[in-house]
Amino acid sequence: GAVVSQHPSWVICKSGTSVKIECRSLDFQATTMFWYRQFPKQSLMLMATSNEGSKATYEQGVEKDKFLINHASLTLSTLTVTSAHPEDSSFYICSARGLTGQPQHFGDGTRLSIL
Amino acid sequence: DQQVKQNSPSLSVQEGRISILNCDYTNSMFDYFLWYKKYPAEGPTFLISISSIKDKNEDGRFTVFLNKSAKHLSLHIVPSQPGDSAVYFCAASANSGGGADGLTFGKGTHLIIQP
């Protein structure tokens, strides 16, 4: 099946640090990648959608200057949490989709803890 | 406001019996529905999907039923096996999943298969 790799799986860092999370589709070309966030006891919430070579589309309430998304190739998207603060601590997970109509395939997620 | 609801946080079923997981949605624009299965420390794994033009889709032991008038879908697993123990997420999108639409998730149902 389709494989999506997300790295790192766990990050602990100090407040004010910027953190970069990578999402790679290993065995297919992902025309669209998605970034989600999950707070405890909540469902996965879509943050942004990125298409290769174009700017990401952010959901309402998600700060684009805070969460920088780059989708430079058909197999790699990155999410950078800039100047992270404790309230940014969450579980971040990416997904990737190939051709139109195919389901999204998810990475294993990144647990981000800001001290 | 939750647009996708899974009202049962957990469900316990005896091995060999049928497991039925339910999901309700409120957004009438949703026309593509998916079920994902998630083990601890892993990302969601795609199980089965259904388009709103159908009312049933079957794949091996897994069948998804869609009742558009009731805005309700269910996942049937028969027979249930110990390896089916996991958290199951219902997800929905608009535009038949073919556009750059992210998924709206429910909070998940923890299925426990008892030997």
PDB file of C-alpha atoms in Angstrom:
ATOM      1  CA  GLY A   1       0.000   0.000   0.000  1.00  0.00           C
ATOM      2  CA  ALA A   2       0.913   3.676  -0.223  1.00  0.00           C
ATOM      3  CA  VAL A   3       3.544   4.734   2.288  1.00  0.00           C
ATOM      4  CA  VAL A   4       3.899   8.159   3.828  1.00  0.00           C
ATOM      5  CA  SER A   5       6.858   8.856   6.077  1.00  0.00           C
ATOM      6  CA  GLN A   6       6.816  11.660   8.640  1.00  0.00           C
ATOM      7  CA  HIS A   7       9.849  12.842  10.557  1.00  0.00           C
ATOM      8  CA  PRO A   8      10.569  13.418  13.370  1.00  0.00           C
ATOM      9  CA  SER A   9       8.096  11.382  15.376  1.00  0.00           C
ATOM     10  CA  TRP A  10       8.700  13.310  18.606  1.00  0.00           C
ATOM     11  CA  VAL A  11      10.146  16.725  19.349  1.00  0.00           C
ATOM     12  CA  ILE A  12      10.732  18.458  22.667  1.00  0.00           C
ATOM     13  CA  CYS A  13      12.138  21.955  22.520  1.00  0.00           C
ATOM     14  CA  LYS A  14      12.241  25.283  24.279  1.00  0.00           C
ATOM     15  CA  SER A  15       9.772  28.074  23.731  1.00  0.00           C
ATOM     16  CA  GLY A  16      10.810  30.365  20.883  1.00  0.00           C
ATOM     17  CA  THR A  17      12.387  27.598  18.833  1.00  0.00           C
ATOM     18  CA  SER A  18      11.310  26.900  15.270  1.00  0.00           C
ATOM     19  CA  VAL A  19      10.584  23.290  14.434  1.00  0.00           C
ATOM     20  CA  LYS A  20      10.479  21.690  10.998  1.00  0.00           C
ATOM     21  CA  ILE A  21       8.464  18.545  10.281  1.00  0.00           C
ATOM     22  CA  GLU A  22       8.930  16.592   7.046  1.00  0.00           C
ATOM     23  CA  CYS A  23       6.351  14.535   5.212  1.00  0.00           C
ATOM     24  CA  ARG A  24       7.390  12.280   2.353  1.00  0.00           C
ATOM     25  CA  SER A  25       5.423  10.026   0.046  1.00  0.00           C
ATOM     26  CA  LEU A  26       7.738   7.079  -0.495  1.00  0.00           C
ATOM     27  CA  ASP A  27       6.136   5.107  -3.297  1.00  0.00           C
ATOM     28  CA  PHE A  28       3.855   7.519  -5.113  1.00  0.00           C
ATOM     29  CA  GLN A  29       3.769  11.103  -6.289  1.00  0.00           C
ATOM     30  CA  ALA A  30       1.630  13.248  -4.048  1.00  0.00           C
ATOM     31  CA  THR A  31      -0.054  16.029  -5.965  1.00  0.00           C
ATOM     32  CA  THR A  32      -1.693  17.217  -2.770  1.00  0.00           C
ATOM     33  CA  MET A  33      -0.536  17.008   0.829  1.00  0.00           C
ATOM     34  CA  PHE A  34      -2.470  17.941   3.925  1.00  0.00           C
ATOM     35  CA  TRP A  35      -1.460  18.923   7.427  1.00  0.00           C
ATOM     36  CA  TYR A  36      -3.647  18.123  10.418  1.00  0.00           C
ATOM     37  CA  ARG A  37      -3.402  18.781  14.143  1.00  0.00           C
ATOM     38  CA  GLN A  38      -4.937  16.864  17.002  1.00  0.00           C
ATOM     39  CA  PHE A  39      -5.350  18.096  20.546  1.00  0.00           C
ATOM     40  CA  PRO A  40      -6.055  15.604  23.359  1.00  0.00           C
ATOM     41  CA  LYS A  41      -9.491  14.016  23.184  1.00  0.00           C
ATOM     42  CA  GLN A  42     -10.264  15.900  19.976  1.00  0.00           C
ATOM     43  CA  SER A  43     -10.494  14.788  16.393  1.00  0.00           C
ATOM     44  CA  LEU A  44      -7.938  15.468  13.712  1.00  0.00           C
ATOM     45  CA  MET A  45      -8.389  19.031  12.468  1.00  0.00           C
ATOM     46  CA  LEU A  46      -7.254  20.151   9.038  1.00  0.00           C
ATOM     47  CA  MET A  47      -4.731  22.980   9.180  1.00  0.00           C
ATOM     48  CA  ALA A  48      -3.761  23.471   5.567  1.00  0.00           C
ATOM     49  CA  THR A  49      -3.678  21.970   2.116  1.00  0.00           C
ATOM     50  CA  SER A  50      -0.637  22.180  -0.094  1.00  0.00           C
ATOM     51  CA  ASN A  51      -0.187  21.496  -3.768  1.00  0.00           C
ATOM     52  CA  GLU A  52       3.225  20.994  -5.286  1.00  0.00           C
ATOM     53  CA  GLY A  53       4.725  24.228  -6.501  1.00  0.00           C
ATOM     54  CA  SER A  54       2.024  26.531  -5.181  1.00  0.00           C
ATOM     55  CA  LYS A  55       1.183  28.301  -1.950  1.00  0.00           C
ATOM     56  CA  ALA A  56      -0.645  26.394   0.732  1.00  0.00           C
ATOM     57  CA  THR A  57      -4.285  27.055   1.531  1.00  0.00           C
ATOM     58  CA  TYR A  58      -4.868  27.526   5.245  1.00  0.00           C
ATOM     59  CA  GLU A  59      -8.030  26.790   7.186  1.00  0.00           C
ATOM     60  CA  GLN A  60      -9.735  29.552   9.063  1.00  0.00           C
ATOM     61  CA  GLY A  61      -7.993  30.339  12.325  1.00  0.00           C
ATOM     62  CA  VAL A  62      -4.639  28.863  11.302  1.00  0.00           C
ATOM     63  CA  GLU A  63      -1.888  31.498  11.117  1.00  0.00           C
ATOM     64  CA  LYS A  64       0.060  31.116   7.899  1.00  0.00           C
ATOM     65  CA  ASP A  65       3.011  33.077   9.270  1.00  0.00           C
ATOM     66  CA  LYS A  66       3.139  30.763  12.250  1.00  0.00           C
ATOM     67  CA  PHE A  67       2.846  27.512  10.333  1.00  0.00           C
ATOM     68  CA  LEU A  68       4.980  27.712   7.210  1.00  0.00           C
ATOM     69  CA  ILE A  69       4.309  25.046   4.629  1.00  0.00           C
ATOM     70  CA  ASN A  70       6.548  24.223   1.703  1.00  0.00           C
ATOM     71  CA  HIS A  71       5.668  21.646  -0.950  1.00  0.00           C
ATOM     72  CA  ALA A  72       8.663  21.857  -3.238  1.00  0.00           C
ATOM     73  CA  SER A  73       8.372  18.458  -4.861  1.00  0.00           C
ATOM     74  CA  LEU A  74       5.809  15.759  -5.534  1.00  0.00           C
ATOM     75  CA  THR A  75       7.201  13.666  -2.705  1.00  0.00           C
ATOM     76  CA  LEU A  76       8.010  16.162   0.037  1.00  0.00           C
ATOM     77  CA  SER A  77       6.122  18.718   2.079  1.00  0.00           C
ATOM     78  CA  THR A  78       7.427  20.449   5.187  1.00  0.00           C
ATOM     79  CA  LEU A  79       5.646  22.201   8.040  1.00  0.00           C
ATOM     80  CA  THR A  80       7.687  24.682  10.069  1.00  0.00           C
ATOM     81  CA  VAL A  81       6.257  25.863  13.367  1.00  0.00           C
ATOM     82  CA  THR A  82       7.941  29.208  13.829  1.00  0.00           C
ATOM     83  CA  SER A  83       8.773  30.596  17.272  1.00  0.00           C
ATOM     84  CA  ALA A  84       6.874  27.783  18.910  1.00  0.00           C
ATOM     85  CA  HIS A  85       5.161  28.350  22.264  1.00  0.00           C
ATOM     86  CA  PRO A  86       3.631  25.911  24.753  1.00  0.00           C
ATOM     87  CA  GLU A  87       0.165  26.359  23.232  1.00  0.00           C
ATOM     88  CA  ASP A  88       1.555  24.941  19.973  1.00  0.00           C
ATOM     89  CA  SER A  89       2.193  21.639  21.705  1.00  0.00           C
ATOM     90  CA  SER A  90       0.091  19.112  19.855  1.00  0.00           C
ATOM     91  CA  PHE A  91       0.109  16.088  17.588  1.00  0.00           C
ATOM     92  CA  TYR A  92       0.785  17.064  13.979  1.00  0.00           C
ATOM     93  CA  ILE A  93       0.108  14.623  11.177  1.00  0.00           C
ATOM     94  CA  CYS A  94       0.402  14.844   7.431  1.00  0.00           C
ATOM     95  CA  SER A  95      -1.342  13.019   4.644  1.00  0.00           C
ATOM     96  CA  ALA A  96      -0.714  12.704   0.959  1.00  0.00           C
ATOM     97  CA  ARG A  97      -2.880  11.915  -2.000  1.00  0.00           C
ATOM     98  CA  GLY A  98      -1.887  10.874  -5.470  1.00  0.00           C
ATOM     99  CA  LEU A  99      -4.345  10.927  -8.313  1.00  0.00           C
ATOM    100  CA  THR A 100      -7.743  12.587  -8.100  1.00  0.00           C
ATOM    101  CA  GLY A 101     -10.248  10.444  -6.289  1.00  0.00           C
ATOM    102  CA  GLN A 102      -7.700   8.386  -4.395  1.00  0.00           C
ATOM    103  CA  PRO A 103      -7.862   8.341  -0.596  1.00  0.00           C
ATOM    104  CA  GLN A 104      -5.419  10.218   1.580  1.00  0.00           C
ATOM    105  CA  HIS A 105      -2.623   8.210   3.162  1.00  0.00           C
ATOM    106  CA  PHE A 106      -1.260   9.333   6.490  1.00  0.00           C
ATOM    107  CA  GLY A 107       2.128   9.518   8.124  1.00  0.00           C
ATOM    108  CA  ASP A 108       2.588   8.354  11.702  1.00  0.00           C
ATOM    109  CA  GLY A 109       2.495  11.878  13.086  1.00  0.00           C
ATOM    110  CA  THR A 110       4.796  14.098  15.136  1.00  0.00           C
ATOM    111  CA  ARG A 111       4.303  14.735  18.837  1.00  0.00           C
ATOM    112  CA  LEU A 112       5.471  18.292  19.496  1.00  0.00           C
ATOM    113  CA  SER A 113       6.087  19.411  23.063  1.00  0.00           C
ATOM    114  CA  ILE A 114       7.171  22.991  23.720  1.00  0.00           C
ATOM    115  CA  LEU A 115       8.588  23.685  27.168  1.00  0.00           C
TER     116      LEU A 115
ATOM    117  CA  ASP B   1     -19.507  22.566  15.913  1.00  0.00           C
ATOM    118  CA  GLN B   2     -18.748  18.976  14.999  1.00  0.00           C
ATOM    119  CA  GLN B   3     -19.727  18.160  11.460  1.00  0.00           C
ATOM    120  CA  VAL B   4     -18.803  14.478  11.787  1.00  0.00           C
ATOM    121  CA  LYS B   5     -19.875  12.683  14.931  1.00  0.00           C
ATOM    122  CA  GLN B   6     -19.017   9.305  16.298  1.00  0.00           C
ATOM    123  CA  ASN B   7     -21.143   9.075  19.391  1.00  0.00           C
ATOM    124  CA  SER B   8     -19.674   5.873  20.782  1.00  0.00           C
ATOM    125  CA  PRO B   9     -16.184   6.435  22.203  1.00  0.00           C
ATOM    126  CA  SER B  10     -15.762   2.693  22.597  1.00  0.00           C
ATOM    127  CA  LEU B  11     -17.331  -0.588  21.549  1.00  0.00           C
ATOM    128  CA  SER B  12     -16.668  -4.108  22.788  1.00  0.00           C
ATOM    129  CA  VAL B  13     -17.506  -7.089  20.555  1.00  0.00           C
ATOM    130  CA  GLN B  14     -16.882 -10.769  20.894  1.00  0.00           C
ATOM    131  CA  GLU B  15     -14.545 -12.411  18.397  1.00  0.00           C
ATOM    132  CA  GLY B  16     -16.438 -13.865  15.437  1.00  0.00           C
ATOM    133  CA  ARG B  17     -19.431 -11.558  15.864  1.00  0.00           C
ATOM    134  CA  ILE B  18     -20.304  -8.511  13.805  1.00  0.00           C
ATOM    135  CA  SER B  19     -18.915  -5.110  14.751  1.00  0.00           C
ATOM    136  CA  ILE B  20     -20.999  -2.111  13.747  1.00  0.00           C
ATOM    137  CA  LEU B  21     -19.482   1.348  14.026  1.00  0.00           C
ATOM    138  CA  ASN B  22     -21.682   4.355  13.452  1.00  0.00           C
ATOM    139  CA  CYS B  23     -21.081   7.848  12.179  1.00  0.00           C
ATOM    140  CA  ASP B  24     -23.375  10.842  11.656  1.00  0.00           C
ATOM    141  CA  TYR B  25     -22.700  14.016   9.733  1.00  0.00           C
ATOM    142  CA  THR B  26     -24.376  17.376   9.484  1.00  0.00           C
ATOM    143  CA  ASN B  27     -22.860  18.996   6.406  1.00  0.00           C
ATOM    144  CA  SER B  28     -24.991  18.230   3.348  1.00  0.00           C
ATOM    145  CA  MET B  29     -22.060  19.161   1.075  1.00  0.00           C
ATOM    146  CA  PHE B  30     -20.180  16.035   2.110  1.00  0.00           C
ATOM    147  CA  ASP B  31     -20.308  13.477  -0.659  1.00  0.00           C
ATOM    148  CA  TYR B  32     -17.330  11.227  -0.014  1.00  0.00           C
ATOM    149  CA  PHE B  33     -16.861   9.239   3.143  1.00  0.00           C
ATOM    150  CA  LEU B  34     -13.963   7.183   4.431  1.00  0.00           C
ATOM    151  CA  TRP B  35     -13.142   4.937   7.332  1.00  0.00           C
ATOM    152  CA  TYR B  36      -9.646   4.810   8.794  1.00  0.00           C
ATOM    153  CA  LYS B  37      -8.212   2.439  11.355  1.00  0.00           C
ATOM    154  CA  LYS B  38      -5.540   3.550  13.796  1.00  0.00           C
ATOM    155  CA  TYR B  39      -3.241   1.594  16.054  1.00  0.00           C
ATOM    156  CA  PRO B  40      -1.364   3.353  18.895  1.00  0.00           C
ATOM    157  CA  ALA B  41       1.731   5.298  17.779  1.00  0.00           C
ATOM    158  CA  GLU B  42       0.804   4.903  14.114  1.00  0.00           C
ATOM    159  CA  GLY B  43      -1.004   7.105  11.639  1.00  0.00           C
ATOM    160  CA  PRO B  44      -4.509   6.280  10.409  1.00  0.00           C
ATOM    161  CA  THR B  45      -4.672   3.551   7.783  1.00  0.00           C
ATOM    162  CA  PHE B  46      -7.260   3.781   5.024  1.00  0.00           C
ATOM    163  CA  LEU B  47      -9.872   1.015   5.196  1.00  0.00           C
ATOM    164  CA  ILE B  48     -12.760   1.685   2.892  1.00  0.00           C
ATOM    165  CA  SER B  49     -14.616   4.570   1.290  1.00  0.00           C
ATOM    166  CA  ILE B  50     -17.979   5.312  -0.247  1.00  0.00           C
ATOM    167  CA  SER B  51     -19.246   7.945  -2.613  1.00  0.00           C
ATOM    168  CA  SER B  52     -22.650   9.515  -2.073  1.00  0.00           C
ATOM    169  CA  ILE B  53     -23.887   8.024  -5.336  1.00  0.00           C
ATOM    170  CA  LYS B  54     -23.796   4.611  -3.668  1.00  0.00           C
ATOM    171  CA  ASP B  55     -25.431   3.273  -0.538  1.00  0.00           C
ATOM    172  CA  LYS B  56     -23.129   0.330   0.033  1.00  0.00           C
ATOM    173  CA  ASN B  57     -19.528  -0.605  -0.582  1.00  0.00           C
ATOM    174  CA  GLU B  58     -17.984  -3.910   0.356  1.00  0.00           C
ATOM    175  CA  ASP B  59     -14.369  -5.021   0.650  1.00  0.00           C
ATOM    176  CA  GLY B  60     -13.782  -8.403   2.192  1.00  0.00           C
ATOM    177  CA  ARG B  61     -14.920  -8.390   5.808  1.00  0.00           C
ATOM    178  CA  PHE B  62     -15.623  -4.647   5.695  1.00  0.00           C
ATOM    179  CA  THR B  63     -18.834  -3.090   4.428  1.00  0.00           C
ATOM    180  CA  VAL B  64     -19.796   0.556   4.610  1.00  0.00           C
ATOM    181  CA  PHE B  65     -23.428   1.609   4.393  1.00  0.00           C
ATOM    182  CA  LEU B  66     -24.537   5.154   3.621  1.00  0.00           C
ATOM    183  CA  ASN B  67     -27.970   6.588   4.361  1.00  0.00           C
ATOM    184  CA  LYS B  68     -27.952  10.069   2.850  1.00  0.00           C
ATOM    185  CA  SER B  69     -31.412  11.047   3.995  1.00  0.00           C
ATOM    186  CA  ALA B  70     -30.430  10.315   7.580  1.00  0.00           C
ATOM    187  CA  LYS B  71     -26.886  11.642   7.100  1.00  0.00           C
ATOM    188  CA  HIS B  72     -25.631   8.458   8.625  1.00  0.00           C
ATOM    189  CA  LEU B  73     -23.043   5.882   7.711  1.00  0.00           C
ATOM    190  CA  SER B  74     -21.900   2.707   9.353  1.00  0.00           C
ATOM    191  CA  LEU B  75     -18.997   0.312   9.078  1.00  0.00           C
ATOM    192  CA  HIS B  76     -19.700  -3.396   9.476  1.00  0.00           C
ATOM    193  CA  ILE B  77     -16.902  -5.819  10.206  1.00  0.00           C
ATOM    194  CA  VAL B  78     -17.796  -9.485  10.001  1.00  0.00           C
ATOM    195  CA  PRO B  79     -16.511 -11.697  11.408  1.00  0.00           C
ATOM    196  CA  SER B  80     -14.599  -9.593  13.932  1.00  0.00           C
ATOM    197  CA  GLN B  81     -11.044 -10.665  14.636  1.00  0.00           C
ATOM    198  CA  PRO B  82      -8.630  -9.761  17.472  1.00  0.00           C
ATOM    199  CA  GLY B  83      -6.487  -7.761  15.035  1.00  0.00           C
ATOM    200  CA  ASP B  84      -9.451  -5.486  14.406  1.00  0.00           C
ATOM    201  CA  SER B  85      -9.000  -3.972  17.864  1.00  0.00           C
ATOM    202  CA  ALA B  86      -8.080  -0.354  17.124  1.00  0.00           C
ATOM    203  CA  VAL B  87      -9.544   3.140  16.961  1.00  0.00           C
ATOM    204  CA  TYR B  88     -11.749   3.685  13.932  1.00  0.00           C
ATOM    205  CA  PHE B  89     -12.219   7.138  12.466  1.00  0.00           C
ATOM    206  CA  CYS B  90     -15.004   8.232  10.191  1.00  0.00           C
ATOM    207  CA  ALA B  91     -14.058  11.040   7.781  1.00  0.00           C
ATOM    208  CA  ALA B  92     -15.859  13.049   5.131  1.00  0.00           C
ATOM    209  CA  SER B  93     -15.098  15.489   2.362  1.00  0.00           C
ATOM    210  CA  ALA B  94     -16.903  17.480  -0.290  1.00  0.00           C
ATOM    211  CA  ASN B  95     -16.360  17.441  -4.055  1.00  0.00           C
ATOM    212  CA  SER B  96     -16.074  13.642  -4.125  1.00  0.00           C
ATOM    213  CA  GLY B  97     -12.633  13.822  -2.576  1.00  0.00           C
ATOM    214  CA  GLY B  98     -11.249  14.726  -5.931  1.00  0.00           C
ATOM    215  CA  GLY B  99     -10.590  18.330  -5.267  1.00  0.00           C
ATOM    216  CA  ALA B 100      -8.029  19.700  -2.881  1.00  0.00           C
ATOM    217  CA  ASP B 101     -10.354  19.119   0.034  1.00  0.00           C
ATOM    218  CA  GLY B 102      -9.098  18.007   3.365  1.00  0.00           C
ATOM    219  CA  LEU B 103     -11.014  15.569   5.471  1.00  0.00           C
ATOM    220  CA  THR B 104     -13.302  16.305   8.390  1.00  0.00           C
ATOM    221  CA  PHE B 105     -12.876  13.638  11.042  1.00  0.00           C
ATOM    222  CA  GLY B 106     -14.970  12.278  13.850  1.00  0.00           C
ATOM    223  CA  LYS B 107     -13.398  11.711  17.268  1.00  0.00           C
ATOM    224  CA  GLY B 108     -13.082   7.998  16.729  1.00  0.00           C
ATOM    225  CA  THR B 109     -14.473   4.820  18.248  1.00  0.00           C
ATOM    226  CA  HIS B 110     -12.207   2.438  20.114  1.00  0.00           C
ATOM    227  CA  LEU B 111     -13.176  -1.082  19.039  1.00  0.00           C
ATOM    228  CA  ILE B 112     -12.184  -3.885  21.376  1.00  0.00           C
ATOM    229  CA  ILE B 113     -12.520  -7.442  20.159  1.00  0.00           C
ATOM    230  CA  GLN B 114     -12.793  -9.888  23.018  1.00  0.00           C
ATOM    231  CA  PRO B 115     -11.645 -13.506  22.574  1.00  0.00           C
TER     232      PRO B 115
END
